[in-house]
Amino acid sequence: MILVTGGTGLIGAHLLLSLTETNDRVRAIFRTESSQNKTRNLFKLYNKSHLFEKIEWVEADINDIELLDIAFAKITHVYHCAALVSFDPRAELKLRKINIEGTANIVNFCLYHKVEKLCYVSSIAALGDAKTEGDLITESTEWNAEKLHSDYAITKHGAEIEVWRGEQEGLNVVIVNPSIVLGPGFWDSGSGEIFSNVEKGLKYYTLGMAAFIAVTDVVEQMIALMKSDISGKRFILSAENISYRDLINWIADTLKKPRPTIEAKKWMTNIAWRLDALKTTLFGGRRHLTKITAQSLHSKTLYSNKAITEATSVTFIPIKDYLKKFKKKES
């Protein structure tokens, strides 16, 4: 039986959809009914509601040892997708608790229950740092501890260390480092907020670059790696490197909204993140823009997908083409 953590998030929900389509026996962890309903709604979005009933849901938490022990009964393979994604500096302790300690728990239970293989969903944020802007980042690019990293990146990097520790203790593991993942059903969080902002009439763009991938491609590669003999390796999952301006323009065209016309200069985003910090300090609420995220909007960070294409002979769907499908699914 397969266990999926994080099955109520973008990647995990699409993974469950794909696994149930192939008649795999699947168990998924959930924390609240409201989060579980997000996955139910995604299945409905794809007209696959009947497949949702095939999932064996277990109420558990990756930091609750007793409940995890129940969830791991008779499990042979684990996809660990659960994580906290936050760039708010106030979330540091929670990020460490969920991303590092939670992953350590999953690794320990995999070892204890003699799980055959673990696929861990990390992030490109956990990869090394390019020495100069424009250099391609690969799986072997060195992590620079002296460089400023977000707490999210640090905790995903720390989580990977826990997975490699599991490998040293005899666990078959594979790590995937997805780039910015695009997909339907989750417009209120993560990359989905890009679509929400464009839908509302986004006026600004930046000239930075980043790597993007369709969620369906992420899931396809995770399953392929899990079924392969590959172990003890990590893979960047990225379809292509795209400028934020191009991405936003394509989304605007897809949603039939006006393209943004004002370039947000560095000085503008520097003011914006400071005002956002002041606002949340005075009135509370969630941070929408931090110093690190503001900097990333202007940087040209490029990633190589050579390793995964050589390992699985994958052909990624171009992002511009995927956005057309994404609109259909979201509507």
Short mmCIF file of C-alpha atoms in Angstrom, two decimals:
data_model
loop_
_atom_site.label_atom_id
_atom_site.label_comp_id
_atom_site.label_asym_id
_atom_site.label_seq_id
_atom_site.Cartn_x
_atom_site.Cartn_y
_atom_site.Cartn_z
CA MET A 1 0.00 0.00 0.00
CA ILE A 2 1.11 3.56 -0.78
CA LEU A 3 1.06 6.34 1.79
CA VAL A 4 0.80 9.97 0.68
CA THR A 5 1.45 12.84 3.07
CA GLY A 6 0.38 16.31 2.00
CA GLY A 7 -2.48 14.88 -0.04
CA THR A 8 -4.50 18.05 0.54
CA GLY A 9 -2.01 20.28 -1.28
CA LEU A 10 -1.50 20.99 -4.98
CA ILE A 11 1.08 18.28 -5.69
CA GLY A 12 -0.29 15.72 -3.24
CA ALA A 13 -3.87 16.04 -4.48
CA HIS A 14 -2.82 15.59 -8.11
CA LEU A 15 -0.63 12.66 -7.06
CA LEU A 16 -3.64 11.00 -5.41
CA LEU A 17 -5.67 11.55 -8.57
CA SER A 18 -3.01 9.86 -10.69
CA LEU A 19 -2.47 6.97 -8.29
CA THR A 20 -6.18 6.18 -8.01
CA GLU A 21 -6.47 6.18 -11.81
CA THR A 22 -4.00 3.28 -11.93
CA ASN A 23 -5.79 1.27 -9.25
CA ASP A 24 -2.99 1.56 -6.70
CA ARG A 25 -4.05 1.02 -3.09
CA VAL A 26 -3.60 4.43 -1.54
CA ARG A 27 -3.77 5.82 1.98
CA ALA A 28 -3.59 9.56 2.59
CA ILE A 29 -3.12 11.65 5.70
CA PHE A 30 -5.39 14.58 6.42
CA ARG A 31 -5.55 17.01 9.34
CA THR A 32 -8.91 18.75 8.86
CA GLU A 33 -12.07 18.09 6.88
CA SER A 34 -11.79 21.49 5.22
CA SER A 35 -8.37 20.62 3.80
CA GLN A 36 -9.63 17.20 2.74
CA ASN A 37 -12.47 18.90 0.87
CA LYS A 38 -9.92 20.76 -1.27
CA THR A 39 -8.77 17.43 -2.63
CA ARG A 40 -12.36 16.26 -3.06
CA ASN A 41 -13.08 19.43 -5.06
CA LEU A 42 -10.03 18.85 -7.25
CA PHE A 43 -11.26 15.37 -8.16
CA LYS A 44 -14.62 16.95 -9.00
CA LEU A 45 -12.84 19.56 -11.12
CA TYR A 46 -11.39 16.75 -13.24
CA ASN A 47 -14.73 14.90 -13.31
CA LYS A 48 -13.16 12.05 -11.30
CA SER A 49 -15.20 12.23 -8.08
CA HIS A 50 -15.69 8.45 -8.10
CA LEU A 51 -11.94 7.94 -7.71
CA PHE A 52 -11.86 9.99 -4.51
CA GLU A 53 -13.75 7.21 -2.75
CA LYS A 54 -10.88 4.80 -3.44
CA ILE A 55 -8.57 6.70 -1.07
CA GLU A 56 -8.23 5.40 2.48
CA TRP A 57 -8.07 8.59 4.54
CA VAL A 58 -6.42 8.62 7.95
CA GLU A 59 -6.59 11.60 10.25
CA ALA A 60 -2.99 12.18 11.33
CA ASP A 61 -0.18 14.68 11.63
CA ILE A 62 3.46 14.18 10.68
CA ASN A 63 4.42 15.39 14.16
CA ASP A 64 2.01 13.11 16.01
CA ILE A 65 3.87 9.84 16.63
CA GLU A 66 0.86 7.81 17.78
CA LEU A 67 -1.27 8.69 14.76
CA LEU A 68 1.64 8.20 12.36
CA ASP A 69 2.15 4.68 13.65
CA ILE A 70 -1.44 3.89 12.66
CA ALA A 71 -1.01 5.53 9.25
CA PHE A 72 2.10 3.46 8.46
CA ALA A 73 0.48 0.06 9.03
CA LYS A 74 1.13 -2.23 6.01
CA ILE A 75 2.70 0.62 3.98
CA THR A 76 5.31 -0.30 1.36
CA HIS A 77 5.93 3.02 -0.43
CA VAL A 78 5.74 6.61 0.79
CA TYR A 79 5.38 9.90 -1.05
CA HIS A 80 6.19 12.64 1.44
CA CYS A 81 4.61 15.81 0.04
CA ALA A 82 3.58 17.47 3.31
CA ALA A 83 5.31 20.75 4.12
CA LEU A 84 4.70 24.25 5.31
CA VAL A 85 5.34 26.84 2.61
CA SER A 86 5.82 30.27 4.13
CA PHE A 87 8.23 33.13 3.60
CA ASP A 88 7.06 35.01 6.66
CA PRO A 89 10.01 35.44 9.08
CA ARG A 90 7.58 34.97 11.97
CA ALA A 91 6.96 31.36 10.87
CA GLU A 92 10.52 30.14 11.49
CA LEU A 93 9.76 27.84 14.42
CA LYS A 94 6.70 26.37 12.74
CA LEU A 95 8.68 25.78 9.54
CA ARG A 96 11.36 23.92 11.46
CA LYS A 97 8.78 21.86 13.33
CA ILE A 98 6.89 20.76 10.22
CA ASN A 99 9.53 20.64 7.51
CA ILE A 100 12.54 19.28 9.42
CA GLU A 101 11.13 17.47 12.46
CA GLY A 102 8.13 16.20 10.51
CA THR A 103 10.36 14.80 7.77
CA ALA A 104 12.61 13.17 10.37
CA ASN A 105 9.51 11.43 11.75
CA ILE A 106 8.53 10.17 8.31
CA VAL A 107 12.05 8.85 7.69
CA ASN A 108 12.10 7.11 11.08
CA PHE A 109 8.76 5.41 10.45
CA CYS A 110 9.90 4.34 6.97
CA LEU A 111 12.94 2.68 8.55
CA TYR A 112 10.95 1.11 11.39
CA HIS A 113 8.26 -0.29 9.08
CA LYS A 114 10.82 -1.37 6.47
CA VAL A 115 9.23 0.72 3.73
CA GLU A 116 10.61 -0.22 0.33
CA LYS A 117 11.08 3.32 -0.98
CA LEU A 118 10.51 6.96 -0.04
CA CYS A 119 9.97 9.79 -2.52
CA TYR A 120 10.49 13.16 -0.84
CA VAL A 121 9.15 16.34 -2.41
CA SER A 122 11.67 19.05 -1.66
CA SER A 123 12.01 22.35 -3.53
CA ILE A 124 14.39 24.25 -5.76
CA ALA A 125 14.73 26.54 -2.74
CA ALA A 126 16.80 23.78 -1.11
CA LEU A 127 19.32 23.65 -3.96
CA GLY A 128 22.71 25.31 -4.05
CA ASP A 129 23.45 28.88 -5.07
CA ALA A 130 24.71 30.08 -8.44
CA LYS A 131 28.06 31.88 -8.16
CA THR A 132 26.98 34.50 -10.68
CA GLU A 133 23.54 35.46 -11.94
CA GLY A 134 22.58 33.51 -15.04
CA ASP A 135 24.58 30.38 -14.16
CA LEU A 136 22.54 27.20 -14.43
CA ILE A 137 21.82 25.61 -11.05
CA THR A 138 22.06 21.80 -11.04
CA GLU A 139 21.57 19.08 -8.44
CA SER A 140 25.27 19.33 -7.51
CA THR A 141 25.46 23.11 -7.15
CA GLU A 142 26.94 23.84 -3.74
CA TRP A 143 24.81 25.32 -0.95
CA ASN A 144 26.36 28.57 0.27
CA ALA A 145 25.66 28.84 4.00
CA GLU A 146 26.86 32.46 4.02
CA LYS A 147 24.23 33.57 1.53
CA LEU A 148 20.89 34.92 2.73
CA HIS A 149 18.23 32.21 2.48
CA SER A 150 14.60 32.19 3.52
CA ASP A 151 13.62 30.11 6.53
CA TYR A 152 11.59 28.00 4.12
CA ALA A 153 14.70 27.23 2.05
CA ILE A 154 16.76 26.46 5.14
CA THR A 155 14.15 24.06 6.50
CA LYS A 156 13.70 22.26 3.18
CA HIS A 157 17.48 21.91 3.01
CA GLY A 158 17.42 20.55 6.57
CA ALA A 159 14.65 18.14 5.64
CA GLU A 160 16.77 16.77 2.81
CA ILE A 161 19.55 16.08 5.30
CA GLU A 162 17.07 13.92 7.24
CA VAL A 163 16.21 12.00 4.07
CA TRP A 164 19.89 11.42 3.28
CA ARG A 165 20.32 10.22 6.87
CA GLY A 166 17.60 7.68 6.16
CA GLU A 167 19.44 6.53 3.06
CA GLN A 168 22.60 6.01 5.12
CA GLU A 169 20.55 3.79 7.42
CA GLY A 170 19.36 1.61 4.55
CA LEU A 171 16.25 3.33 3.18
CA ASN A 172 15.78 3.58 -0.58
CA VAL A 173 15.10 7.25 -1.29
CA VAL A 174 14.66 9.65 -4.15
CA ILE A 175 14.31 13.41 -3.79
CA VAL A 176 12.60 15.69 -6.27
CA ASN A 177 13.14 19.44 -6.31
CA PRO A 178 10.20 20.94 -8.20
CA SER A 179 10.44 24.47 -9.51
CA ILE A 180 7.43 26.79 -9.23
CA VAL A 181 4.50 24.41 -9.74
CA LEU A 182 1.44 25.53 -11.69
CA GLY A 183 -1.88 23.76 -11.54
CA PRO A 184 -5.63 24.15 -10.93
CA GLY A 185 -7.70 23.99 -7.81
CA PHE A 186 -5.55 25.95 -5.36
CA TRP A 187 -5.84 29.62 -6.30
CA ASP A 188 -5.80 30.74 -2.67
CA SER A 189 -2.25 29.63 -1.86
CA GLY A 190 1.25 29.23 -3.25
CA SER A 191 1.72 29.71 -6.97
CA GLY A 192 -2.05 29.79 -7.39
CA GLU A 193 -2.04 33.32 -6.02
CA ILE A 194 -0.36 34.45 -9.25
CA PHE A 195 -3.57 33.55 -11.06
CA SER A 196 -5.72 35.19 -8.42
CA ASN A 197 -3.74 38.42 -8.68
CA VAL A 198 -3.97 38.48 -12.47
CA GLU A 199 -7.70 37.74 -12.26
CA LYS A 200 -8.09 40.77 -10.00
CA GLY A 201 -6.28 43.00 -12.50
CA LEU A 202 -2.56 42.93 -11.72
CA LYS A 203 -0.90 46.13 -13.02
CA TYR A 204 2.76 45.42 -12.29
CA TYR A 205 5.40 43.07 -13.67
CA THR A 206 9.09 42.45 -13.01
CA LEU A 207 11.88 41.31 -15.30
CA GLY A 208 13.26 38.53 -13.14
CA MET A 209 13.34 34.89 -14.25
CA ALA A 210 12.49 31.62 -12.56
CA ALA A 211 11.76 27.99 -13.40
CA PHE A 212 8.23 26.64 -13.78
CA ILE A 213 6.54 23.28 -14.29
CA ALA A 214 3.03 21.86 -14.67
CA VAL A 215 1.84 19.89 -11.65
CA THR A 216 0.91 16.96 -13.90
CA ASP A 217 4.55 16.72 -15.03
CA VAL A 218 5.72 16.75 -11.42
CA VAL A 219 3.42 13.87 -10.53
CA GLU A 220 4.34 11.86 -13.63
CA GLN A 221 8.04 12.08 -12.79
CA MET A 222 7.53 11.24 -9.11
CA ILE A 223 5.68 8.06 -10.02
CA ALA A 224 8.25 7.13 -12.68
CA LEU A 225 11.11 7.58 -10.23
CA MET A 226 9.32 5.62 -7.53
CA LYS A 227 8.75 2.68 -9.90
CA SER A 228 12.33 2.76 -11.19
CA ASP A 229 15.46 1.24 -9.68
CA ILE A 230 16.84 4.73 -9.10
CA SER A 231 17.73 5.43 -5.47
CA GLY A 232 19.96 7.81 -3.56
CA LYS A 233 19.57 10.65 -6.04
CA ARG A 234 17.83 14.00 -6.30
CA PHE A 235 16.30 15.55 -9.41
CA ILE A 236 15.32 19.07 -10.37
CA LEU A 237 11.84 19.03 -11.91
CA SER A 238 11.50 22.01 -14.21
CA ALA A 239 9.96 22.43 -17.62
CA GLU A 240 11.57 25.75 -18.54
CA ASN A 241 13.03 29.00 -17.28
CA ILE A 242 10.65 31.89 -17.94
CA SER A 243 10.57 35.57 -17.13
CA TYR A 244 7.90 36.67 -14.70
CA ARG A 245 6.73 39.18 -17.28
CA ASP A 246 6.11 36.48 -19.90
CA LEU A 247 4.36 34.21 -17.41
CA ILE A 248 2.03 36.95 -16.22
CA ASN A 249 1.29 38.01 -19.78
CA TRP A 250 0.40 34.44 -20.74
CA ILE A 251 -1.87 34.08 -17.72
CA ALA A 252 -3.52 37.41 -18.49
CA ASP A 253 -4.15 36.30 -22.08
CA THR A 254 -5.57 32.98 -20.88
CA LEU A 255 -7.89 34.65 -18.38
CA LYS A 256 -8.77 37.36 -20.90
CA LYS A 257 -7.48 40.08 -18.61
CA PRO A 258 -5.36 43.13 -19.51
CA ARG A 259 -1.63 42.55 -19.46
CA PRO A 260 0.28 44.41 -16.72
CA THR A 261 1.81 47.60 -18.11
CA ILE A 262 3.95 48.97 -15.27
CA GLU A 263 7.42 47.61 -14.52
CA ALA A 264 7.95 47.29 -10.78
CA LYS A 265 11.49 48.55 -10.27
CA LYS A 266 13.70 47.32 -7.43
CA TRP A 267 13.16 50.48 -5.44
CA MET A 268 9.43 49.98 -5.71
CA THR A 269 9.46 46.40 -4.39
CA ASN A 270 11.91 47.47 -1.66
CA ILE A 271 9.37 50.00 -0.45
CA ALA A 272 6.54 47.49 -0.86
CA TRP A 273 8.05 44.78 1.35
CA ARG A 274 8.88 47.31 4.05
CA LEU A 275 5.33 48.63 4.03
CA ASP A 276 4.01 45.07 4.13
CA ALA A 277 6.19 44.34 7.17
CA LEU A 278 4.98 47.50 8.91
CA LYS A 279 1.35 46.71 8.15
CA THR A 280 1.53 43.19 9.59
CA THR A 281 3.42 44.45 12.65
CA LEU A 282 0.74 47.02 13.40
CA PHE A 283 -2.37 45.14 12.37
CA GLY A 284 -1.37 41.48 12.17
CA GLY A 285 -2.29 39.20 9.30
CA ARG A 286 -0.22 37.30 6.76
CA ARG A 287 2.88 38.68 5.07
CA HIS A 288 2.42 38.99 1.30
CA LEU A 289 5.89 40.27 0.40
CA THR A 290 9.18 39.82 2.24
CA LYS A 291 12.68 41.08 1.53
CA ILE A 292 13.78 37.76 0.04
CA THR A 293 10.70 37.33 -2.15
CA ALA A 294 11.03 40.92 -3.34
CA GLN A 295 14.64 40.26 -4.33
CA SER A 296 13.66 37.06 -6.16
CA LEU A 297 11.25 38.99 -8.39
CA HIS A 298 14.24 40.75 -9.96
CA SER A 299 16.84 37.97 -9.99
CA LYS A 300 17.45 35.72 -12.97
CA THR A 301 17.69 32.28 -11.39
CA LEU A 302 18.01 29.47 -13.93
CA TYR A 303 17.75 25.72 -13.33
CA SER A 304 18.86 22.70 -15.36
CA ASN A 305 16.53 19.75 -15.98
CA LYS A 306 19.21 17.68 -17.70
CA ALA A 307 19.44 15.01 -14.98
CA ILE A 308 15.74 14.11 -14.97
CA THR A 309 15.44 14.15 -18.77
CA GLU A 310 18.36 11.72 -19.01
CA ALA A 311 16.99 9.50 -16.23
CA THR A 312 13.42 9.15 -17.48
CA SER A 313 13.44 10.51 -21.07
CA VAL A 314 10.73 12.94 -20.00
CA THR A 315 9.10 15.46 -22.30
CA PHE A 316 7.70 18.38 -20.35
CA ILE A 317 4.64 20.26 -21.53
CA PRO A 318 5.49 23.88 -22.45
CA ILE A 319 4.09 26.23 -19.82
CA LYS A 320 2.31 28.41 -22.35
CA ASP A 321 0.44 25.36 -23.66
CA TYR A 322 -0.34 24.07 -20.18
CA LEU A 323 -1.92 27.35 -19.13
CA LYS A 324 -4.64 26.81 -21.72
CA LYS A 325 -5.51 23.46 -20.13
CA PHE A 326 -5.25 25.00 -16.70
CA LYS A 327 -7.92 27.54 -17.57
CA LYS A 328 -10.25 24.82 -18.78
CA LYS A 329 -9.82 22.82 -15.58
CA GLU A 330 -10.22 25.85 -13.33
CA SER A 331 -13.43 26.93 -15.00
#
